XYZ file of C-alpha atoms in Angstrom:
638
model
C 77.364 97.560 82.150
C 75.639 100.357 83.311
C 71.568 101.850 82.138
C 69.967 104.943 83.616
C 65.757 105.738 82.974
C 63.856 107.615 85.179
C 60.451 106.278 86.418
C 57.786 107.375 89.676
C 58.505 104.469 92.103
C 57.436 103.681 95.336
C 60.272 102.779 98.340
C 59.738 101.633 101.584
C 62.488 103.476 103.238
C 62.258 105.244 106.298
C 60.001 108.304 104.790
C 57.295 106.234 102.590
C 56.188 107.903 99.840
C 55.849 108.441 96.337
C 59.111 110.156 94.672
C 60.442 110.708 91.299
C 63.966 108.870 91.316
C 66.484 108.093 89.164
C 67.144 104.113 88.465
C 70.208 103.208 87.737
C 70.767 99.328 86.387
C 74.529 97.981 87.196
C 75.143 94.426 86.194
C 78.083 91.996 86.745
C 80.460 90.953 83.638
C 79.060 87.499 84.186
C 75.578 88.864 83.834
C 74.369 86.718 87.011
C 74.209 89.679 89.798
C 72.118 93.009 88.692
C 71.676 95.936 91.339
C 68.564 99.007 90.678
C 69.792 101.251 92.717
C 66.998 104.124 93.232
C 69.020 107.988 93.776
C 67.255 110.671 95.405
C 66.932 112.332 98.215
C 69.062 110.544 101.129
C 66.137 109.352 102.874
C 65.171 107.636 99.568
C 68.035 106.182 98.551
C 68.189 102.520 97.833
C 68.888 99.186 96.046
C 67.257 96.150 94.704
C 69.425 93.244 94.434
C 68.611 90.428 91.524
C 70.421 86.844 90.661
C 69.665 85.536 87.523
C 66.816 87.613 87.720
C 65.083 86.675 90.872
C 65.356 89.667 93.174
C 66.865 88.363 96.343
C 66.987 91.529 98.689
C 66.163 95.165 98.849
C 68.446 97.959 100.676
C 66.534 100.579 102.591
C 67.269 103.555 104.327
C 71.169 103.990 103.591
C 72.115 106.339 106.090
C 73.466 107.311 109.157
C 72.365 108.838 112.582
C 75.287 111.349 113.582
C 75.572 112.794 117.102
C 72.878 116.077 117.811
C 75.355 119.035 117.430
C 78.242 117.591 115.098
C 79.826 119.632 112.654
C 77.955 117.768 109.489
C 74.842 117.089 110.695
C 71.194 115.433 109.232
C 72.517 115.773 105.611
C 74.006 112.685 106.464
C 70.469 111.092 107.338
C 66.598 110.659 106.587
C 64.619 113.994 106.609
C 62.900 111.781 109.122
C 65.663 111.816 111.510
C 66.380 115.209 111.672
C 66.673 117.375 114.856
C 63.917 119.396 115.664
C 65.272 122.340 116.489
C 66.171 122.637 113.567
C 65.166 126.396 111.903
C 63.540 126.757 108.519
C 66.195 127.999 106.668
C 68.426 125.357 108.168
C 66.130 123.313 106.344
C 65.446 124.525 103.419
C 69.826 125.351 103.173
C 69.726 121.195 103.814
C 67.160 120.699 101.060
C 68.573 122.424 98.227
C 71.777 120.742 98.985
C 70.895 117.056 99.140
C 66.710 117.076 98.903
C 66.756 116.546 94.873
C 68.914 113.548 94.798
C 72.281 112.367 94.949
C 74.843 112.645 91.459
C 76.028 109.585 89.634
C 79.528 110.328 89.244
C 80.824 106.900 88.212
C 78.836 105.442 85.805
C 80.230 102.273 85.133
C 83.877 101.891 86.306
C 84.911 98.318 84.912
C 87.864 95.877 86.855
C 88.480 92.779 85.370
C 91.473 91.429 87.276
C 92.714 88.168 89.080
C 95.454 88.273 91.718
C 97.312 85.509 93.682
C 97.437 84.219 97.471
C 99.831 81.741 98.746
C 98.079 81.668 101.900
C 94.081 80.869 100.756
C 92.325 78.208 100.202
C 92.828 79.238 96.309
C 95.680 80.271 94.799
C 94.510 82.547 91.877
C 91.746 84.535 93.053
C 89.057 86.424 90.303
C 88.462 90.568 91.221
C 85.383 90.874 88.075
C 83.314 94.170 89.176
C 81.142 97.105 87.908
C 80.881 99.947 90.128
C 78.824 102.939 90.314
C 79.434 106.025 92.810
C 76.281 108.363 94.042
C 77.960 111.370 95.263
C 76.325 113.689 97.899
C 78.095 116.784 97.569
C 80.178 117.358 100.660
C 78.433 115.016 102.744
C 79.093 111.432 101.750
C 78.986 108.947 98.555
C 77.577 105.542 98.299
C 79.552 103.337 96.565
C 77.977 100.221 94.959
C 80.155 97.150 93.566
C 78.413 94.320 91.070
C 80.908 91.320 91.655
C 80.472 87.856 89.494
C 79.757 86.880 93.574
C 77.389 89.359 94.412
C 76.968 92.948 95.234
C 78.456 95.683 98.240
C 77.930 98.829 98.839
C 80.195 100.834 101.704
C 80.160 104.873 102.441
C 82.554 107.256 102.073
C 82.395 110.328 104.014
C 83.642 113.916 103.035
C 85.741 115.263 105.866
C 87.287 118.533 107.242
C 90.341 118.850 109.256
C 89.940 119.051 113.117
C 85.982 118.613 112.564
C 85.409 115.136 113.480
C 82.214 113.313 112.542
C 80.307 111.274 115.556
C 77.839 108.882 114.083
C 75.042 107.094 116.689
C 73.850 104.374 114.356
C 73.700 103.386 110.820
C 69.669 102.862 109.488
C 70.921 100.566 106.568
C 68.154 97.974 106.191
C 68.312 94.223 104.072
C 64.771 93.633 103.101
C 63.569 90.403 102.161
C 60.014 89.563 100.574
C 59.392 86.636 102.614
C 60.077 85.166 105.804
C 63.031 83.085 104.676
C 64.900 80.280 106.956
C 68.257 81.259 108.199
C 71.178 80.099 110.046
C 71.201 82.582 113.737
C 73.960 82.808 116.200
C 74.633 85.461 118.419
C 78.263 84.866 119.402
C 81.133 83.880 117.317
C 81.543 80.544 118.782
C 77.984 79.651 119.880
C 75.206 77.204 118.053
C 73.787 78.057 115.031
C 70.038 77.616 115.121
C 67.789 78.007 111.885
C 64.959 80.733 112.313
C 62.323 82.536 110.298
C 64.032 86.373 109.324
C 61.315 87.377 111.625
C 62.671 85.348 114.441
C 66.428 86.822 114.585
C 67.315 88.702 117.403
C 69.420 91.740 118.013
C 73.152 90.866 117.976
C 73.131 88.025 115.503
C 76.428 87.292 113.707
C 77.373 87.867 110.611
C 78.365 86.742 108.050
C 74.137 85.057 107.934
C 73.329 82.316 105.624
C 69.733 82.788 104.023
C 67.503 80.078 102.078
C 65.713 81.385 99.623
C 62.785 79.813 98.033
C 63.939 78.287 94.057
C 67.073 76.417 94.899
C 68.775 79.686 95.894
C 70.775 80.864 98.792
C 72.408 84.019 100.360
C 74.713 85.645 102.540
C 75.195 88.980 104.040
C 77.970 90.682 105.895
C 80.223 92.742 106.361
C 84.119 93.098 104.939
C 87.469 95.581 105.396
C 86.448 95.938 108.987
C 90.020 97.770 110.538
C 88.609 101.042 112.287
C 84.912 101.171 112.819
C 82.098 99.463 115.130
C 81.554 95.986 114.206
C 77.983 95.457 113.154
C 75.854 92.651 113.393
C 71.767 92.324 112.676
C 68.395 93.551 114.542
C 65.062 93.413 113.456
C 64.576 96.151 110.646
C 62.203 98.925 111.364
C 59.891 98.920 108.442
C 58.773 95.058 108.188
C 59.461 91.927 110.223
C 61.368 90.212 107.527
C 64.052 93.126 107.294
C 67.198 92.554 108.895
C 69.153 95.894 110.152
C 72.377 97.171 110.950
C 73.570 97.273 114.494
C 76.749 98.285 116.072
C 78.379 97.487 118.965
C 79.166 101.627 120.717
C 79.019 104.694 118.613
C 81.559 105.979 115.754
C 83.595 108.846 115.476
C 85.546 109.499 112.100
C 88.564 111.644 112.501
C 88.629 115.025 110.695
C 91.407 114.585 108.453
C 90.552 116.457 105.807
C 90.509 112.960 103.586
C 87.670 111.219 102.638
C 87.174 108.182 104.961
C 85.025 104.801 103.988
C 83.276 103.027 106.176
C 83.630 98.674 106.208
C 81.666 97.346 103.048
C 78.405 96.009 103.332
C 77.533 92.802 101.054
C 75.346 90.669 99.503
C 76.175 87.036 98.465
C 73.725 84.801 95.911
C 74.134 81.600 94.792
C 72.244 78.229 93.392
C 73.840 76.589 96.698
C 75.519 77.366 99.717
C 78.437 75.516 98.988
C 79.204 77.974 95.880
C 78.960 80.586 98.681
C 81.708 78.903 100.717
C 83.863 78.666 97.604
C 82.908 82.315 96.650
C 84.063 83.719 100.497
C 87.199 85.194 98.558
C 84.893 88.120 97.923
C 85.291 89.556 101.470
C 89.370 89.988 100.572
C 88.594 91.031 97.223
C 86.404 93.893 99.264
C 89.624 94.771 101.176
C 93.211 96.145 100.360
C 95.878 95.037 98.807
C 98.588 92.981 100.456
C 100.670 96.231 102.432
C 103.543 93.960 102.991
C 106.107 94.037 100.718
C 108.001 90.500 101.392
C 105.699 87.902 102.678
C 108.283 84.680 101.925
C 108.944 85.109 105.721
C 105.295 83.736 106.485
C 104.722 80.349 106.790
C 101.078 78.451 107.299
C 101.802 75.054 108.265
C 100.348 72.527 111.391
C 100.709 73.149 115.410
C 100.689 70.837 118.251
C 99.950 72.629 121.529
C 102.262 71.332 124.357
C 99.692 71.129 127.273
C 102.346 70.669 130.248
C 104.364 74.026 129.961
C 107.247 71.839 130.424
C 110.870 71.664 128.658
C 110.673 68.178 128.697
C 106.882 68.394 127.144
C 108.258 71.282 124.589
C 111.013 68.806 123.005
C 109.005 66.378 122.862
C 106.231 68.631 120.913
C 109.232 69.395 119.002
C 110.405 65.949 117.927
C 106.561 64.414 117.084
C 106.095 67.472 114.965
C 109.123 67.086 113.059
C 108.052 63.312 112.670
C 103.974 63.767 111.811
C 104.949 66.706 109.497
C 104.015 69.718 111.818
C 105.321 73.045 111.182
C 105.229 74.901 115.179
C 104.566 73.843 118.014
C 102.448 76.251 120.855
C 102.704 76.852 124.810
C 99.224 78.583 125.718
C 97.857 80.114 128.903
C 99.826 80.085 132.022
C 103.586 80.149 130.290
C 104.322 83.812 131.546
C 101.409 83.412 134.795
C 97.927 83.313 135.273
C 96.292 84.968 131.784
C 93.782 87.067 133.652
C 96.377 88.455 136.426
C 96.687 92.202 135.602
C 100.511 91.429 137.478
C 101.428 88.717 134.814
C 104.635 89.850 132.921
C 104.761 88.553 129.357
C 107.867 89.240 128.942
C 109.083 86.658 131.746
C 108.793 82.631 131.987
C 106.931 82.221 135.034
C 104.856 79.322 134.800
C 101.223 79.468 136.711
C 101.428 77.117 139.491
C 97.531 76.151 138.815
C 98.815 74.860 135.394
C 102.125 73.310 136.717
C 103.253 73.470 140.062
C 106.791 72.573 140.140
C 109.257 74.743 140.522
C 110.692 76.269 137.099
C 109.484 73.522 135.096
C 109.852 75.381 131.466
C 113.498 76.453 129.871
C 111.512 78.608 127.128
C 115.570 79.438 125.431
C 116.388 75.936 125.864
C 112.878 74.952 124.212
C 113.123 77.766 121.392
C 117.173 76.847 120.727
C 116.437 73.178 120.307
C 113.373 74.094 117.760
C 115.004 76.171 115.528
C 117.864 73.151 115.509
C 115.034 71.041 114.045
C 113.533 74.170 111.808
C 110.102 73.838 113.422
C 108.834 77.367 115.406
C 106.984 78.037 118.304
C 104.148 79.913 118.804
C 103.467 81.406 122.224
C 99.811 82.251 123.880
C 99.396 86.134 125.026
C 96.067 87.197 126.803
C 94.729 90.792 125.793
C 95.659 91.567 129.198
C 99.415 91.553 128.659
C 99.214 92.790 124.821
C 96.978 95.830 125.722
C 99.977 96.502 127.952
C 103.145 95.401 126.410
C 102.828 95.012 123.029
C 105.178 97.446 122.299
C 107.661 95.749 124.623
C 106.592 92.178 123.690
C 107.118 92.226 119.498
C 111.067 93.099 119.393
C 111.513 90.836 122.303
C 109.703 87.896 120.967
C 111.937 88.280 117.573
C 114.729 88.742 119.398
C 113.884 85.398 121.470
C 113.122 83.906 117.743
C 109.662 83.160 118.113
C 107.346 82.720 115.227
C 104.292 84.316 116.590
C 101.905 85.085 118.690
C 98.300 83.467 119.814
C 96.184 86.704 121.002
C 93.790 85.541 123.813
C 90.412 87.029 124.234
C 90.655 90.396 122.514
C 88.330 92.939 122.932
C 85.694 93.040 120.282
C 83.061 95.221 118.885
C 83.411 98.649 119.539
C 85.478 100.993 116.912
C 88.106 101.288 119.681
C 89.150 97.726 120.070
C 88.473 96.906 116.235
C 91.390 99.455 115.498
C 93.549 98.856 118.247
C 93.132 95.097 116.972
C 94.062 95.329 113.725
C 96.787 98.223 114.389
C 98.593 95.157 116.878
C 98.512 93.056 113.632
C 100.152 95.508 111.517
C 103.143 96.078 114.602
C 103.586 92.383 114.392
C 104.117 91.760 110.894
C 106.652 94.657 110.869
C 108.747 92.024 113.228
C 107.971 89.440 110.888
C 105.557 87.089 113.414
C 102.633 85.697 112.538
C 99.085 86.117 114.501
C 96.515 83.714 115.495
C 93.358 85.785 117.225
C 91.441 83.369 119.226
C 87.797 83.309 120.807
C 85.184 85.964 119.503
C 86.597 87.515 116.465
C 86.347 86.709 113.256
C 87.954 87.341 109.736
C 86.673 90.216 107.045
C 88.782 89.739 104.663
C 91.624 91.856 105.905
C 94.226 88.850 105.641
C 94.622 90.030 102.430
C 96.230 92.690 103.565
C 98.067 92.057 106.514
C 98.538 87.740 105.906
C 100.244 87.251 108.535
C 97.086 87.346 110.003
C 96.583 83.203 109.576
C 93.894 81.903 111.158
C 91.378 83.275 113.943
C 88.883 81.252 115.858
C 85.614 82.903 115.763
C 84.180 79.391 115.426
C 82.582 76.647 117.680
C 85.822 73.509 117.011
C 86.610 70.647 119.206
C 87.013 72.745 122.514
C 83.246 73.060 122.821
C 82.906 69.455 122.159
C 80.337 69.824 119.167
C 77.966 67.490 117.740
C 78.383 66.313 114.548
C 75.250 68.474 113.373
C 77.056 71.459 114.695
C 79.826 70.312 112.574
C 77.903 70.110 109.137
C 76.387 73.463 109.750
C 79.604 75.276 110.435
C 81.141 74.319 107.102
C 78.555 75.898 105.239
C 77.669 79.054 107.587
C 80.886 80.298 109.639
C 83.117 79.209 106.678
C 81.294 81.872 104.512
C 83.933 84.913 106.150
C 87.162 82.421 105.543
C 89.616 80.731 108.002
C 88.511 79.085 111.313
C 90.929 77.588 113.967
C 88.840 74.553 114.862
C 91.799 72.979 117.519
C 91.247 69.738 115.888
C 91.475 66.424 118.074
C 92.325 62.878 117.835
C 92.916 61.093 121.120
C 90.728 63.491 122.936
C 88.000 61.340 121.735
C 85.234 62.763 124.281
C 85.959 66.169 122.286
C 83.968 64.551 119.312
C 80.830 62.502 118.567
C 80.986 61.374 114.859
C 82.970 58.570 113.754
C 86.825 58.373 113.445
C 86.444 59.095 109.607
C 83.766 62.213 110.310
C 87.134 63.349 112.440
C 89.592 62.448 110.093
C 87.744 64.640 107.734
C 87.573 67.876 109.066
C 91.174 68.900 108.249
C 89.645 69.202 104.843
C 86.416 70.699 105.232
C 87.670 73.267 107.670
C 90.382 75.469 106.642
C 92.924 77.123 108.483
C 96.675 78.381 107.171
C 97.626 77.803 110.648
C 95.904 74.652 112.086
C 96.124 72.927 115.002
C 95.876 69.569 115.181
C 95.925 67.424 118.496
C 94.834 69.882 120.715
C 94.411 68.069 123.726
C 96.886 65.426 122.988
C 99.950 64.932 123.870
C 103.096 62.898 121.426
C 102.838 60.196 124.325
C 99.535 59.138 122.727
C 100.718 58.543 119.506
C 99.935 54.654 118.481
C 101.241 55.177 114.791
C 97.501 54.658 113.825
C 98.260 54.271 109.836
C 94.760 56.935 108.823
C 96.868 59.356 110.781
C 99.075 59.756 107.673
C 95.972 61.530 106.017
C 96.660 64.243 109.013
C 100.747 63.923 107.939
C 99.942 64.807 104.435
C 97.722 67.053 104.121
C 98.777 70.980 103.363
C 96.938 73.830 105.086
C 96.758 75.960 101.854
C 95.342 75.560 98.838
C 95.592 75.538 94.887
C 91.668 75.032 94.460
C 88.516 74.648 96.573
C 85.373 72.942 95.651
C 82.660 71.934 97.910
C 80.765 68.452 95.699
C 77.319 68.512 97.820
C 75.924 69.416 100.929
C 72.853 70.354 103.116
C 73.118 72.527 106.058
C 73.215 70.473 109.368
C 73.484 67.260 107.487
C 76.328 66.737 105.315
C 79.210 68.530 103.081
C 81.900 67.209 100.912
C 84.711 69.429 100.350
C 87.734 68.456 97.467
C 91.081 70.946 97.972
C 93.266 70.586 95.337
C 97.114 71.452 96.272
C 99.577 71.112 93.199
C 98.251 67.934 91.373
C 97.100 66.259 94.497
C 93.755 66.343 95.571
C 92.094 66.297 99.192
C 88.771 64.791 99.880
C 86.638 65.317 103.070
C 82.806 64.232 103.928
C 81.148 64.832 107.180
C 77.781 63.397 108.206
C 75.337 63.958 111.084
C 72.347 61.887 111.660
C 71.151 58.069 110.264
C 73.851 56.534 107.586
C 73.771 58.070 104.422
C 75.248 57.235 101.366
C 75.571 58.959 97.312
C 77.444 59.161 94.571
C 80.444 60.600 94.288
C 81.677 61.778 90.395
C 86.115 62.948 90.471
C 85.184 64.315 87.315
C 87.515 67.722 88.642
C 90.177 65.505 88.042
C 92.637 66.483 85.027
C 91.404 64.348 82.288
C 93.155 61.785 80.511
C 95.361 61.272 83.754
C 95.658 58.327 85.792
C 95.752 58.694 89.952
C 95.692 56.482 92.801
C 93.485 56.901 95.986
C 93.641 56.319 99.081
C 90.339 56.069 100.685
C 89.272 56.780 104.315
C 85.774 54.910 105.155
C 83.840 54.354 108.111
C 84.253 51.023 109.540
C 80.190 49.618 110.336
C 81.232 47.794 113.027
C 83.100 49.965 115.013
C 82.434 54.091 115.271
C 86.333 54.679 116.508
C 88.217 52.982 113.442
C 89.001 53.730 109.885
C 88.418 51.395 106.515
C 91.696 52.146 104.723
C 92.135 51.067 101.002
C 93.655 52.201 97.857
C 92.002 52.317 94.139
C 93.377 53.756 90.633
C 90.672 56.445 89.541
C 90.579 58.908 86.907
C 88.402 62.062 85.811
C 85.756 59.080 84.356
C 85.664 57.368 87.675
C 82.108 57.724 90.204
C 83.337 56.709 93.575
C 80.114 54.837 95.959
C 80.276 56.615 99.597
C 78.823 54.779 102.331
C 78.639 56.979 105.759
C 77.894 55.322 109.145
C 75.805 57.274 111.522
C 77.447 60.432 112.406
C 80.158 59.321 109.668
C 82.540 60.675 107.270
C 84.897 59.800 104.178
C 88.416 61.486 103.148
C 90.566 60.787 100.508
C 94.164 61.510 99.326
C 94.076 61.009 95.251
C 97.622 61.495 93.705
C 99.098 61.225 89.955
C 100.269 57.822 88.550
């Protein structure tokens, strides 16, 4: 639904003044999310975002700083930002053009549409949105989206063949009324820390969990991210509060003569953050379409990473994870030589001697030949180095080897250059049918959507960094906002973890991952046939339904996943004991299922309480966490 008035306002955008603007209402179909967005001149355009009628940010200064002598220059941008030298009638041209306000060309475009994912952590995915276009002729449009999630706005740019557009910096401001708590970090896989707004720093990740006063919380980010800078947030310019786009190197959009849009930028609102987790679908509803045309030849499934680059150690990897339910198995770093030699050849076995000394200690064919024998695939490590290189070389040969796909080591992040050559390597290796796992400082936008072979990334602070368990319980409710995180889960690793054997048991659950690893520092030799391990055995890495039961940032989450008719339960914990009531009223009604329940043990941190109880829809379960504890569950039908 979409209202227009006009009414004498006052902004705070980068020029403040009084102007005479044109207010334009767009609302959600479920009524929840409404967006004012203010048209005038560029320099006053803006937006007001509400949920369920508490206003929960403003956008200021939508615009763009483009290089000093570009083809399309400062009608892209504030009159405040405009070059000096500029001549009066240069001015006055740029006025007349964009100085009385942009056009409202779509007024109310309507989707109401659901699609389907095999590869999510829901199956059937809701696309409800109003949108509304503000056209500045032959410069750019804003275009604004009212989801039943929230709201995003991205720009599309009017372009001319063989004039290419260089953009400095983007001005585009979130402005909050007070000085909220949020959740900072300033690399993908650091510690979360919550600040004031007015304490972030430049370079803080995204997507950023807010707190709002009321019971409400909020998210912002970015989505479709292929082929410009990555941005993260600054302080704003005009108050302390304000949060601001930053980008990581300058942007130059290629004169084409087609109109080019930039990634989206969004807005997230909900009564919890937990119904922002479950709403992170969102991002891929803000990108394309799946591009490939037969996807039956992707599979998610469960890795163990073979740690001795060994044939022996490969078969081996190969036989546990045909017998604990694993779908690949993984050699990593120093298969091919030393990751960060510039010499390394990936397309060669040549073990690093610093991860294995003996002579020829890995029969990759042999390994790769005796895998496919017991249908389970193998995944194999690549360092930018060697992809920046070889890709071209690497894909047919790794299909032709019959690998499964590839783990891309420390890419190159940030800058519009390594964004597109990232995502351009993901589309080459789909077209040889492998799928991608992109470790270390990059993380998800929702373009897995598109290109799913894309399974997991890491982007995230898992059992490598050896977290504590509050670092756990404020991961599942911040980093999980953008989607899939490889956490390298471990079991007999125990130094990797601090809560209990239950708080590890649960975070296959609560973290999700198409392609997860589990046992990442373990080897099959470890294996005591420890019976809560079957929870691990079972469990899918996909899912028909996602709900997230309670939860405080830091503290504690409870996530149910639903695949089929079988249900998933996971509870971490961080601090004193804690205990609460736990309603299965998701459950189908009028069915009968059994669980099998996962508790802490009070006497001892490092085992598992196992029992089993028949439960239905009507049934409250009483959770009891240990210090640093957790709680899964496995419910089937009866």
């Amino acid at each position: 639904m979409i209202r227009s008035f006009f009414v004498a306002v006052f902004l705070c955008v980068a020029v403040n003044a009084f102007a005479l603007v044109s207010i334009h209402t767009v609302e959600s179909p479920n009524k929840e999310f409404k967006l004012d967005i203010g048209i005038g001149p560029i320099d006053q355009t803006s937006g007001r975002v509400f949920y369920k009628g508490k206003k929960i940010v403003e956008l200021h200064n939508l615009g763009f700083q483009p290089e000093k002598g570009d083809a399309i220059p400062s009608p892209l941008i504030s009159k405040a930002f405009r070059d000096k030298n500029m001549s009066r009638d240069e001015d006055r041209a740029i006025f007349n053009r964009i100085g009385k306000g942009g056009i409202l060309t779509e007024r109310g475009k309507e989707v109401r549409k659901t699609w389907t994912t095999p590869f999510g952590e829901r199956e059937t995915i809701p696309e409800n949105y109003t949108e509304a276009t503000v056209d500045y002729p032959d410069v750019m449009k804003i275009i604004f989206r009212v989801y039943d999630e929230g709201v995003a706005f991205c720009y599309e740019f009017t372009t001319k063949e063989n004039e290419p557009i260089k953009l400095k910096r983007e001005f585009t401001e979130f402005a909050f009324d007070g000085d909220y708590p949020c959740w900072a970090v300033y690399s993908a896989q650091g510690i979360y820390e919550q600040v004031p707004l007015s304490k972030v720093k430049k370079g803080c990740e995204r997507p950023l969990l807010i707190e709002i006063p009321d019971g409400h919380a909020s998210s912002i980010g970015e989505a479709r991210l292929v082929d410009f800078a990555r941005m993260k947030f600054e302080p704003g310019a005009d108050k302390p509060t304000n949060l601001a786009a930053s980008w990581e190197g300058d942007v130059v959009i290629e004169g084409t003569g087609k109109p080019y849009r930039s990634p989206w930028r969004f807005v997230m609102a909900a009564d919890h953050p937990g119904k922002l987790v479950e709403h992170n679908y969102m991002l891929k509803n803000l990108s394309d379409p799946c591009a490939i045309a037969d996807t039956k030849w992707i599979k998610p499934g469960k890795v163990i990473r073979e740690v001795t680059l060994t044939t022996e150690g490969g078969k081996a990897c190969v036989d546990f994870a045909l017998d604990r339910n694993l779908q690949y198995i993984e050699y990593d770093a120093g298969w091919y030589g030393h990751e960060y030699d510039d010499k390394s050849d990936a397309t060669e076995v040549n073990v690093d001697p610093k991860r294995n000394p003996k002579p020829n200690p890995l029969d990759l064919p042999a390994v790769l030949e005796y895998a496919k024998s017991k249908n389970v695939g193998v995944l194999l490590y690549v360092n930018r180095r060697a992809l920046e290189k070889q890709l071209d070389e690497l894909l047919p040969l790794y299909k032709k080897w019959g690998v499964s796909g590839i783990k891309y080591g420390f890419v190159n992040v940030g800058s519009q250059k390594w964004t597109t050559w990232l995502h351009d390597a993901i589309e080459k290796t789909a077209k040889y049918e492998l799928v991608v796992d992109v470790h270390d400082e990059y993380r998800v936008t929702g373009w897995e959507r598109t290109y799913p072979n894309l399974l997991t990334v890491e982007g995230i602070g898992g059992n490598e960094i050896r977290p504590t368990t509050q670092h756990n319980c404020t991961l599942v409710l911040t980093r999980t906002l953008c989607g899939a995180g490889d956490y390298t889960h471990c079991w007999y690793k125990t130094d990797t973890y601090k809560g209990t054997r239950t708080h590890q048991l649960a975070t296959v659950v609560v973290f999700f991952s198409p392609l997860q690893f589990q046992y990442w520092y373990d080897r099959p030799s470890d294996y005591k046939a420890e019976p809560e391990l079957d929870f691990w055995k079972t469990i899918p890495t996909v899912w028909s339904e996602t709900r997230v039961l309670n939860g405080e940032v830091g503290k504690y989450a409870t996530f149910a996943r639903r695949t089929g008719s079988e249900w998933y339960i996971g509870t971490i914990s961080s601090g004193d004991k804690r205990s609460f009531k736990l309603p299965l009223d998701f459950l189908e009604k009028g069915k009968k299922y059994e669980a099998t329940i996962y508790s802490d043990d009070a006497s001892n941190k490092m085992k598992a309480v196992i029992g089993t109880k028949m439960v239905d829809a009507g049934t409250v379960l009483d959770v009891e966490l240990a210090p640093d504890g957790g709680f899964a569950a496995r419910i089937v039908p009866r």
